[in-house]
Amino acid sequence: MTDPAGTDEPLIAGRKPCLVKLERGKRYFWCSCGRSRSQPFCDGSHAGTRFRPLMFVAEKSEEALLCACKRTASPPWCDGAHNNLQDTYEEASAEEIAAMQGAKLVQRKDGKAVLDGGAYVLTPDARRDQHEGTLGWQRLIGAGDGAKHISLFRCAAEPGVSPWQMHPHSEAALFVVSGKGTVQIEDKRFDAGPETGIFVARGEAFRFDAGEPMTIVAAICPQVDAPAFVDGPTGHCDAAIKTRVAPVDHAKAQVMADRFFQVLLDKSTGSHEITQFIGEVPKSRAAMHRHLYEEAIVILSGRGMMWTETKKAAVAPGDIIFLPRRQSHSLECTDAGGLRLMGAFYPSGSPAINY
Ligand code: FES
């Protein structure tokens, strides 16, 4: 434990959150002073300080990440503030790099490189598209690929109007990779260009009206096996959704050490299941880490290497990555110009929360 200020600040008990199993209805006392030897919980060590433990009752039985750095703005939960304790995102140490020197470079088979734990890197092949009217589509992530919650589809819209799709029980977080046009959700039309997120609530019909060829990735959660094509709008439009279209806006980017990310869609915009974000990674190799969410990543620009415990696979623009929940990984950027990615994950939360 360190006391960086040497003052009345809480101590930094850890630079990563503590993974704990909470029991529904049980009371917990979270250490706020950073002095407890039973992190993240209180052991009475705050005696004589201005700090008091934070009592909370677990609303459900679940695994949770409780803050150990004591800098979170949402105590007792980790909010990713630990990433900003230093100027650079935590990079792989010399020991970690040496220990992983023997990692096997996995080559693609049918476009796919399968890594540890069912994680994979996939280079989509347009020749595998299935076709419905002007729309080509293929599933990139789904139940048949080891995912439990998210499905991800590549959609290639030729100029013109594509067929209507509607998922009665799932949300769709669309992301325009290239091309311009409009996305129609029920009776509303929204302009959509590259790097725009679009949200469709469950039960709403949507279609593309492409002014030029458009490539869109659609994260659908809870997962489905295939797009569900319907004859037309259903008449159901969720009036509670305030944000339908979320373009990339550098003014809204959040700083995470030497990285940036912008959340496009999450619970605050009405997306209950999925968080969709854009991330920028400088040339670097992050330390291995995990998330409590299941994630789909699309590489937008830049090259790099995806590492899991014993394997690695090269990544390039257009590739997608599937990461199961809790899979240890590191996305190394090998380009001096950096790497940009779109991430979509379940359950909705902050992409800054890692352990
Ligand atoms: S450990 Fe404190 S914010 Fe993550």
CSV table of C-alpha atoms and ligand atoms in Angstrom, one decimal:
chain,number,residue,atom,x,y,z
A,1,MET,CA,0.0,0.0,0.0
A,2,THR,CA,1.2,3.5,-0.8
A,3,ASP,CA,0.2,6.9,0.3
A,4,PRO,CA,1.1,9.1,-2.7
A,5,ALA,CA,0.1,12.4,-1.1
A,6,GLY,CA,1.3,11.5,2.4
A,7,THR,CA,-1.7,13.4,3.6
A,8,ASP,CA,-5.3,12.8,4.2
A,9,GLU,CA,-5.9,10.9,0.9
A,10,PRO,CA,-7.0,7.3,1.0
A,11,LEU,CA,-4.1,4.9,0.5
A,12,ILE,CA,-3.9,3.0,-2.8
A,13,ALA,CA,-4.5,-0.6,-1.6
A,14,GLY,CA,-4.2,-2.0,-5.2
A,15,ARG,CA,-3.9,-0.8,-8.7
A,16,LYS,CA,-6.6,-3.2,-10.0
A,17,PRO,CA,-10.0,-3.9,-8.6
A,18,CYS,CA,-10.8,-6.9,-6.4
A,19,LEU,CA,-13.0,-9.7,-7.9
A,20,VAL,CA,-15.5,-10.8,-5.3
A,21,LYS,CA,-18.6,-13.0,-5.1
A,22,LEU,CA,-21.5,-11.1,-3.6
A,23,GLU,CA,-24.5,-12.8,-2.1
A,24,ARG,CA,-27.9,-11.3,-2.7
A,25,GLY,CA,-29.3,-9.5,0.5
A,26,LYS,CA,-26.0,-9.8,2.3
A,27,ARG,CA,-24.4,-6.6,3.9
A,28,TYR,CA,-20.8,-5.7,3.1
A,29,PHE,CA,-18.5,-3.0,4.4
A,30,TRP,CA,-16.2,-1.6,1.7
A,31,CYS,CA,-12.9,-0.2,2.9
A,32,SER,CA,-12.6,3.5,1.9
A,33,CYS,CA,-9.3,4.4,3.6
A,34,GLY,CA,-7.2,1.8,1.8
A,35,ARG,CA,-5.6,0.6,5.1
A,36,SER,CA,-7.5,-2.6,5.5
A,37,ARG,CA,-5.6,-5.9,5.2
A,38,SER,CA,-8.8,-7.6,4.0
A,39,GLN,CA,-9.3,-5.7,0.8
A,40,PRO,CA,-11.7,-4.7,-0.5
A,41,PHE,CA,-13.5,-5.0,2.8
A,42,CYS,CA,-13.0,-3.1,6.1
A,43,ASP,CA,-11.0,-4.6,8.9
A,44,GLY,CA,-11.3,-1.6,11.3
A,45,SER,CA,-7.9,-0.1,10.2
A,46,HIS,CA,-9.6,3.3,9.5
A,47,ALA,CA,-9.6,3.9,13.3
A,48,GLY,CA,-8.1,7.4,13.9
A,49,THR,CA,-8.6,8.6,10.4
A,50,ARG,CA,-11.4,10.6,8.8
A,51,PHE,CA,-12.6,7.6,6.8
A,52,ARG,CA,-15.5,5.3,7.4
A,53,PRO,CA,-16.3,2.1,5.6
A,54,LEU,CA,-19.1,2.1,3.1
A,55,MET,CA,-21.9,-0.3,3.9
A,56,PHE,CA,-23.9,-1.7,1.0
A,57,VAL,CA,-26.3,-4.6,0.5
A,58,ALA,CA,-25.9,-6.8,-2.5
A,59,GLU,CA,-28.9,-6.5,-4.8
A,60,LYS,CA,-28.1,-9.8,-6.5
A,61,SER,CA,-25.7,-12.7,-6.2
A,62,GLU,CA,-23.0,-12.0,-8.7
A,63,GLU,CA,-19.3,-11.6,-9.3
A,64,ALA,CA,-18.3,-8.0,-9.0
A,65,LEU,CA,-15.2,-5.8,-9.2
A,66,LEU,CA,-14.8,-3.6,-6.1
A,67,CYS,CA,-12.4,-0.7,-6.1
A,68,ALA,CA,-9.0,-1.2,-4.5
A,69,CYS,CA,-7.4,2.1,-5.6
A,70,LYS,CA,-10.0,4.1,-3.6
A,71,ARG,CA,-10.2,6.6,-6.4
A,72,THR,CA,-13.5,5.4,-8.0
A,73,ALA,CA,-16.3,8.0,-8.4
A,74,SER,CA,-18.8,5.2,-7.9
A,75,PRO,CA,-17.8,3.5,-4.6
A,76,PRO,CA,-17.7,0.6,-3.9
A,77,TRP,CA,-17.6,-0.3,-7.6
A,78,CYS,CA,-14.5,0.0,-9.8
A,79,ASP,CA,-15.1,2.6,-12.5
A,80,GLY,CA,-11.7,2.3,-14.2
A,81,ALA,CA,-10.1,5.2,-12.3
A,82,HIS,CA,-7.2,3.0,-11.5
A,83,ASN,CA,-6.1,3.3,-15.1
A,84,ASN,CA,-5.3,7.0,-14.5
A,85,LEU,CA,-3.0,6.5,-11.5
A,86,GLN,CA,-0.1,6.7,-14.0
A,87,ASP,CA,0.5,8.5,-17.3
A,88,THR,CA,0.5,5.4,-19.4
A,89,TYR,CA,-1.9,2.5,-19.6
A,90,GLU,CA,-0.3,-0.5,-17.7
A,91,GLU,CA,2.1,-2.0,-20.2
A,92,ALA,CA,3.4,-5.6,-20.3
A,93,SER,CA,6.4,-5.9,-17.9
A,94,ALA,CA,9.8,-7.3,-19.0
A,95,GLU,CA,8.9,-10.4,-17.0
A,96,GLU,CA,5.6,-10.9,-18.7
A,97,ILE,CA,7.1,-10.4,-22.2
A,98,ALA,CA,9.8,-12.9,-21.4
A,99,ALA,CA,7.3,-15.4,-20.0
A,100,MET,CA,5.2,-15.2,-23.2
A,101,GLN,CA,8.1,-15.4,-25.6
A,102,GLY,CA,7.0,-19.0,-26.5
A,103,ALA,CA,3.5,-18.0,-27.4
A,104,LYS,CA,2.4,-19.8,-30.6
A,105,LEU,CA,1.6,-17.6,-33.6
A,106,VAL,CA,-1.7,-19.0,-34.8
A,107,GLN,CA,-2.3,-18.9,-38.6
A,108,ARG,CA,-5.8,-18.4,-40.0
A,109,LYS,CA,-7.8,-21.4,-41.1
A,110,ASP,CA,-10.9,-20.3,-43.2
A,111,GLY,CA,-10.1,-16.8,-42.0
A,112,LYS,CA,-10.1,-17.7,-38.3
A,113,ALA,CA,-7.3,-18.0,-35.8
A,114,VAL,CA,-8.5,-19.6,-32.6
A,115,LEU,CA,-6.7,-18.5,-29.4
A,116,ASP,CA,-6.9,-19.7,-25.8
A,117,GLY,CA,-10.3,-20.1,-24.1
A,118,GLY,CA,-12.2,-19.9,-27.4
A,119,ALA,CA,-11.1,-16.3,-28.2
A,120,TYR,CA,-10.5,-15.8,-31.9
A,121,VAL,CA,-9.5,-13.4,-34.6
A,122,LEU,CA,-11.4,-13.6,-37.8
A,123,THR,CA,-10.8,-11.9,-41.2
A,124,PRO,CA,-14.3,-11.8,-42.7
A,125,ASP,CA,-14.6,-13.0,-46.3
A,126,ALA,CA,-17.3,-11.3,-48.4
A,127,ARG,CA,-17.6,-14.4,-50.5
A,128,ARG,CA,-19.2,-16.1,-47.5
A,129,ASP,CA,-22.1,-13.6,-47.4
A,130,GLN,CA,-25.6,-14.8,-47.7
A,131,HIS,CA,-28.0,-12.6,-49.6
A,132,GLU,CA,-31.4,-11.1,-49.0
A,133,GLY,CA,-32.4,-8.5,-51.6
A,134,THR,CA,-29.7,-5.9,-51.7
A,135,LEU,CA,-28.2,-7.0,-48.4
A,136,GLY,CA,-25.3,-9.4,-48.0
A,137,TRP,CA,-24.8,-10.7,-44.5
A,138,GLN,CA,-22.8,-13.3,-42.5
A,139,ARG,CA,-22.5,-14.1,-38.8
A,140,LEU,CA,-19.1,-13.4,-37.4
A,141,ILE,CA,-19.9,-14.2,-33.7
A,142,GLY,CA,-22.7,-16.3,-32.3
A,143,ALA,CA,-23.7,-19.3,-30.3
A,144,GLY,CA,-22.0,-21.7,-32.7
A,145,ASP,CA,-18.7,-19.8,-32.1
A,146,GLY,CA,-18.7,-20.1,-28.4
A,147,ALA,CA,-20.4,-16.8,-27.5
A,148,LYS,CA,-23.0,-16.9,-24.8
A,149,HIS,CA,-24.7,-13.5,-25.1
A,150,ILE,CA,-23.6,-11.4,-28.1
A,151,SER,CA,-24.0,-12.1,-31.8
A,152,LEU,CA,-22.2,-10.0,-34.4
A,153,PHE,CA,-23.1,-9.8,-38.1
A,154,ARG,CA,-21.4,-8.2,-41.0
A,155,CYS,CA,-24.0,-6.5,-43.3
A,156,ALA,CA,-23.0,-5.3,-46.8
A,157,ALA,CA,-25.7,-3.0,-48.1
A,158,GLU,CA,-25.7,-2.4,-51.9
A,159,PRO,CA,-27.0,1.0,-53.1
A,160,GLY,CA,-30.8,1.0,-52.6
A,161,VAL,CA,-33.2,-0.1,-50.0
A,162,SER,CA,-32.4,-3.3,-48.0
A,163,PRO,CA,-35.1,-5.6,-46.5
A,164,TRP,CA,-36.5,-4.9,-43.1
A,165,GLN,CA,-35.1,-6.7,-40.1
A,166,MET,CA,-36.7,-7.0,-36.7
A,167,HIS,CA,-35.6,-8.9,-33.5
A,168,PRO,CA,-38.5,-9.2,-31.1
A,169,HIS,CA,-36.4,-10.0,-28.1
A,170,SER,CA,-33.0,-8.4,-28.8
A,171,GLU,CA,-31.4,-5.0,-29.1
A,172,ALA,CA,-29.2,-4.1,-32.0
A,173,ALA,CA,-26.2,-1.8,-31.8
A,174,LEU,CA,-25.2,-1.0,-35.4
A,175,PHE,CA,-21.9,0.5,-36.5
A,176,VAL,CA,-21.2,1.9,-39.9
A,177,VAL,CA,-17.7,0.9,-40.9
A,178,SER,CA,-17.8,2.4,-44.4
A,179,GLY,CA,-20.2,4.0,-46.8
A,180,LYS,CA,-23.0,6.5,-46.4
A,181,GLY,CA,-26.8,6.4,-46.5
A,182,THR,CA,-29.7,6.4,-44.1
A,183,VAL,CA,-30.9,3.9,-41.5
A,184,GLN,CA,-34.6,3.7,-41.2
A,185,ILE,CA,-36.0,2.6,-37.8
A,186,GLU,CA,-39.8,2.2,-38.1
A,187,ASP,CA,-41.0,5.5,-39.6
A,188,LYS,CA,-37.9,7.5,-38.7
A,189,ARG,CA,-34.8,8.0,-40.9
A,190,PHE,CA,-31.3,8.8,-39.7
A,191,ASP,CA,-28.3,9.8,-41.8
A,192,ALA,CA,-25.4,7.5,-41.2
A,193,GLY,CA,-21.8,7.7,-42.3
A,194,PRO,CA,-18.5,6.0,-41.3
A,195,GLU,CA,-18.0,5.5,-37.6
A,196,THR,CA,-21.5,6.1,-36.5
A,197,GLY,CA,-23.3,4.0,-33.9
A,198,ILE,CA,-27.0,3.4,-34.3
A,199,PHE,CA,-29.3,1.9,-31.7
A,200,VAL,CA,-32.4,-0.2,-32.4
A,201,ALA,CA,-34.6,-1.3,-29.5
A,202,ARG,CA,-36.1,-4.8,-29.3
A,203,GLY,CA,-39.2,-5.2,-31.4
A,204,GLU,CA,-38.3,-2.3,-33.8
A,205,ALA,CA,-37.9,-2.9,-37.5
A,206,PHE,CA,-35.0,-1.3,-39.3
A,207,ARG,CA,-33.5,-1.2,-42.8
A,208,PHE,CA,-30.7,0.5,-44.7
A,209,ASP,CA,-31.1,2.9,-47.6
A,210,ALA,CA,-27.6,3.0,-49.0
A,211,GLY,CA,-26.5,5.9,-51.2
A,212,GLU,CA,-23.3,4.0,-51.9
A,213,PRO,CA,-22.1,0.5,-50.8
A,214,MET,CA,-22.2,0.4,-47.0
A,215,THR,CA,-20.5,-2.0,-44.6
A,216,ILE,CA,-22.2,-2.2,-41.2
A,217,VAL,CA,-21.5,-4.5,-38.2
A,218,ALA,CA,-24.5,-5.3,-36.1
A,219,ALA,CA,-24.1,-6.5,-32.5
A,220,ILE,CA,-27.3,-8.2,-31.5
A,221,CYS,CA,-28.0,-9.1,-27.9
A,222,PRO,CA,-29.4,-11.4,-26.6
A,223,GLN,CA,-27.8,-13.3,-29.4
A,224,VAL,CA,-29.6,-14.6,-32.5
A,225,ASP,CA,-28.5,-17.1,-35.1
A,226,ALA,CA,-29.4,-15.0,-38.1
A,227,PRO,CA,-31.0,-11.7,-39.1
A,228,ALA,CA,-34.8,-11.9,-38.9
A,229,PHE,CA,-36.3,-10.4,-42.1
A,230,VAL,CA,-39.9,-9.0,-41.9
A,231,ASP,CA,-42.3,-7.5,-44.4
A,232,GLY,CA,-42.3,-4.0,-43.0
A,233,PRO,CA,-42.4,-1.8,-39.9
A,234,THR,CA,-44.2,-3.1,-36.9
A,235,GLY,CA,-45.5,0.3,-35.7
A,236,HIS,CA,-43.6,-0.2,-32.4
A,237,CYS,CA,-41.1,2.6,-31.7
A,238,ASP,CA,-39.7,3.0,-28.2
A,239,ALA,CA,-40.2,6.6,-27.3
A,240,ALA,CA,-38.0,6.3,-24.3
A,241,ILE,CA,-34.8,6.0,-26.5
A,242,LYS,CA,-33.3,9.5,-26.7
A,243,THR,CA,-30.1,8.6,-28.6
A,244,ARG,CA,-30.6,6.8,-31.9
A,245,VAL,CA,-27.4,7.9,-33.7
A,246,ALA,CA,-24.1,8.4,-32.0
A,247,PRO,CA,-21.3,9.7,-34.3
A,248,VAL,CA,-17.7,9.7,-33.2
A,249,ASP,CA,-17.0,13.1,-31.5
A,250,HIS,CA,-13.4,13.7,-30.2
A,251,ALA,CA,-14.8,16.3,-27.8
A,252,LYS,CA,-16.6,13.4,-26.0
A,253,ALA,CA,-13.6,11.1,-25.8
A,254,GLN,CA,-12.6,10.1,-22.3
A,255,VAL,CA,-8.9,9.8,-21.4
A,256,MET,CA,-7.6,6.5,-20.0
A,257,ALA,CA,-3.9,7.2,-19.2
A,258,ASP,CA,-2.4,7.5,-22.7
A,259,ARG,CA,-5.4,6.0,-24.4
A,260,PHE,CA,-8.8,7.5,-25.5
A,261,PHE,CA,-12.2,6.0,-25.7
A,262,GLN,CA,-15.7,7.3,-26.5
A,263,VAL,CA,-18.8,5.4,-25.5
A,264,LEU,CA,-21.3,5.7,-28.3
A,265,LEU,CA,-24.1,3.6,-26.8
A,266,ASP,CA,-24.8,2.3,-23.3
A,267,LYS,CA,-27.4,2.4,-20.6
A,268,SER,CA,-27.4,6.2,-20.5
A,269,THR,CA,-28.5,6.2,-24.2
A,270,GLY,CA,-31.1,3.5,-23.7
A,271,SER,CA,-29.0,0.4,-24.6
A,272,HIS,CA,-29.7,-1.9,-21.7
A,273,GLU,CA,-27.6,-4.9,-22.9
A,274,ILE,CA,-24.7,-3.6,-25.0
A,275,THR,CA,-22.1,-0.9,-24.6
A,276,GLN,CA,-20.6,0.2,-27.9
A,277,PHE,CA,-17.4,2.3,-27.9
A,278,ILE,CA,-14.6,3.5,-30.1
A,279,GLY,CA,-11.1,3.1,-28.7
A,280,GLU,CA,-7.7,4.5,-29.7
A,281,VAL,CA,-4.5,2.6,-28.7
A,282,PRO,CA,-1.0,4.0,-29.2
A,283,LYS,CA,1.9,1.9,-30.2
A,284,SER,CA,2.3,-0.3,-27.1
A,285,ARG,CA,1.7,-3.7,-25.6
A,286,ALA,CA,-0.7,-3.6,-22.7
A,287,ALA,CA,-0.3,-5.9,-19.7
A,288,MET,CA,-2.5,-9.0,-19.8
A,289,HIS,CA,-5.9,-8.3,-18.3
A,290,ARG,CA,-9.5,-9.5,-18.2
A,291,HIS,CA,-13.0,-8.1,-18.3
A,292,LEU,CA,-16.2,-9.4,-16.7
A,293,TYR,CA,-17.9,-8.9,-20.0
A,294,GLU,CA,-18.1,-10.8,-23.4
A,295,GLU,CA,-16.7,-8.6,-26.1
A,296,ALA,CA,-16.6,-8.2,-29.9
A,297,ILE,CA,-14.0,-5.9,-31.4
A,298,VAL,CA,-13.6,-4.6,-34.9
A,299,ILE,CA,-10.2,-3.3,-36.0
A,300,LEU,CA,-10.9,0.0,-37.9
A,301,SER,CA,-7.3,1.0,-38.5
A,302,GLY,CA,-3.8,0.1,-37.5
A,303,ARG,CA,-2.1,-3.3,-37.1
A,304,GLY,CA,-1.1,-5.3,-34.1
A,305,MET,CA,-1.1,-8.6,-32.3
A,306,MET,CA,-3.8,-10.2,-30.1
A,307,TRP,CA,-2.3,-12.2,-27.2
A,308,THR,CA,-3.9,-14.7,-25.0
A,309,GLU,CA,-2.0,-16.8,-22.4
A,310,THR,CA,-0.1,-19.2,-24.8
A,311,LYS,CA,-1.2,-18.0,-28.3
A,312,LYS,CA,-1.1,-14.9,-30.5
A,313,ALA,CA,-2.6,-13.8,-33.8
A,314,ALA,CA,-1.9,-10.8,-36.0
A,315,VAL,CA,-4.7,-8.3,-36.5
A,316,ALA,CA,-5.3,-5.8,-39.3
A,317,PRO,CA,-8.1,-3.4,-40.4
A,318,GLY,CA,-11.3,-5.2,-41.0
A,319,ASP,CA,-10.5,-8.1,-38.6
A,320,ILE,CA,-12.9,-8.9,-35.8
A,321,ILE,CA,-11.9,-10.3,-32.4
A,322,PHE,CA,-14.1,-12.4,-30.0
A,323,LEU,CA,-13.2,-12.4,-26.4
A,324,PRO,CA,-15.1,-14.6,-23.9
A,325,ARG,CA,-15.9,-13.2,-20.5
A,326,ARG,CA,-12.8,-13.3,-18.2
A,327,GLN,CA,-10.4,-14.3,-21.0
A,328,SER,CA,-6.9,-13.0,-20.2
A,329,HIS,CA,-5.7,-11.0,-23.2
A,330,SER,CA,-3.6,-8.1,-24.5
A,331,LEU,CA,-4.1,-6.2,-27.8
A,332,GLU,CA,-0.7,-5.0,-28.9
A,333,CYS,CA,-0.5,-2.1,-31.3
A,334,THR,CA,2.5,-2.4,-33.6
A,335,ASP,CA,1.8,0.7,-35.7
A,336,ALA,CA,3.5,4.0,-35.0
A,337,GLY,CA,0.3,5.7,-36.0
A,338,GLY,CA,-1.8,3.8,-33.4
A,339,LEU,CA,-4.8,1.5,-33.7
A,340,ARG,CA,-8.5,2.3,-33.7
A,341,LEU,CA,-11.2,-0.1,-32.8
A,342,MET,CA,-14.9,-0.4,-32.2
A,343,GLY,CA,-15.9,-2.6,-29.2
A,344,ALA,CA,-19.3,-3.9,-28.3
A,345,PHE,CA,-19.8,-5.9,-25.1
A,346,TYR,CA,-22.4,-7.4,-22.8
A,347,PRO,CA,-23.3,-6.6,-20.1
A,348,SER,CA,-23.4,-2.9,-20.6
A,349,GLY,CA,-20.8,-1.0,-18.5
A,350,SER,CA,-17.6,0.9,-18.9
A,351,PRO,CA,-14.7,-0.3,-21.2
A,352,ALA,CA,-12.3,1.1,-18.7
A,353,ILE,CA,-13.1,-1.6,-16.1
A,354,ASN,CA,-10.5,-4.3,-16.2
A,355,TYR,CA,-8.7,-6.6,-13.8
B,1,FES,S1,-9.6,-0.2,-8.7
B,1,FES,FE1,-10.3,1.8,-8.1
B,1,FES,S2,-11.4,2.4,-9.9
B,1,FES,FE2,-10.7,0.4,-10.4
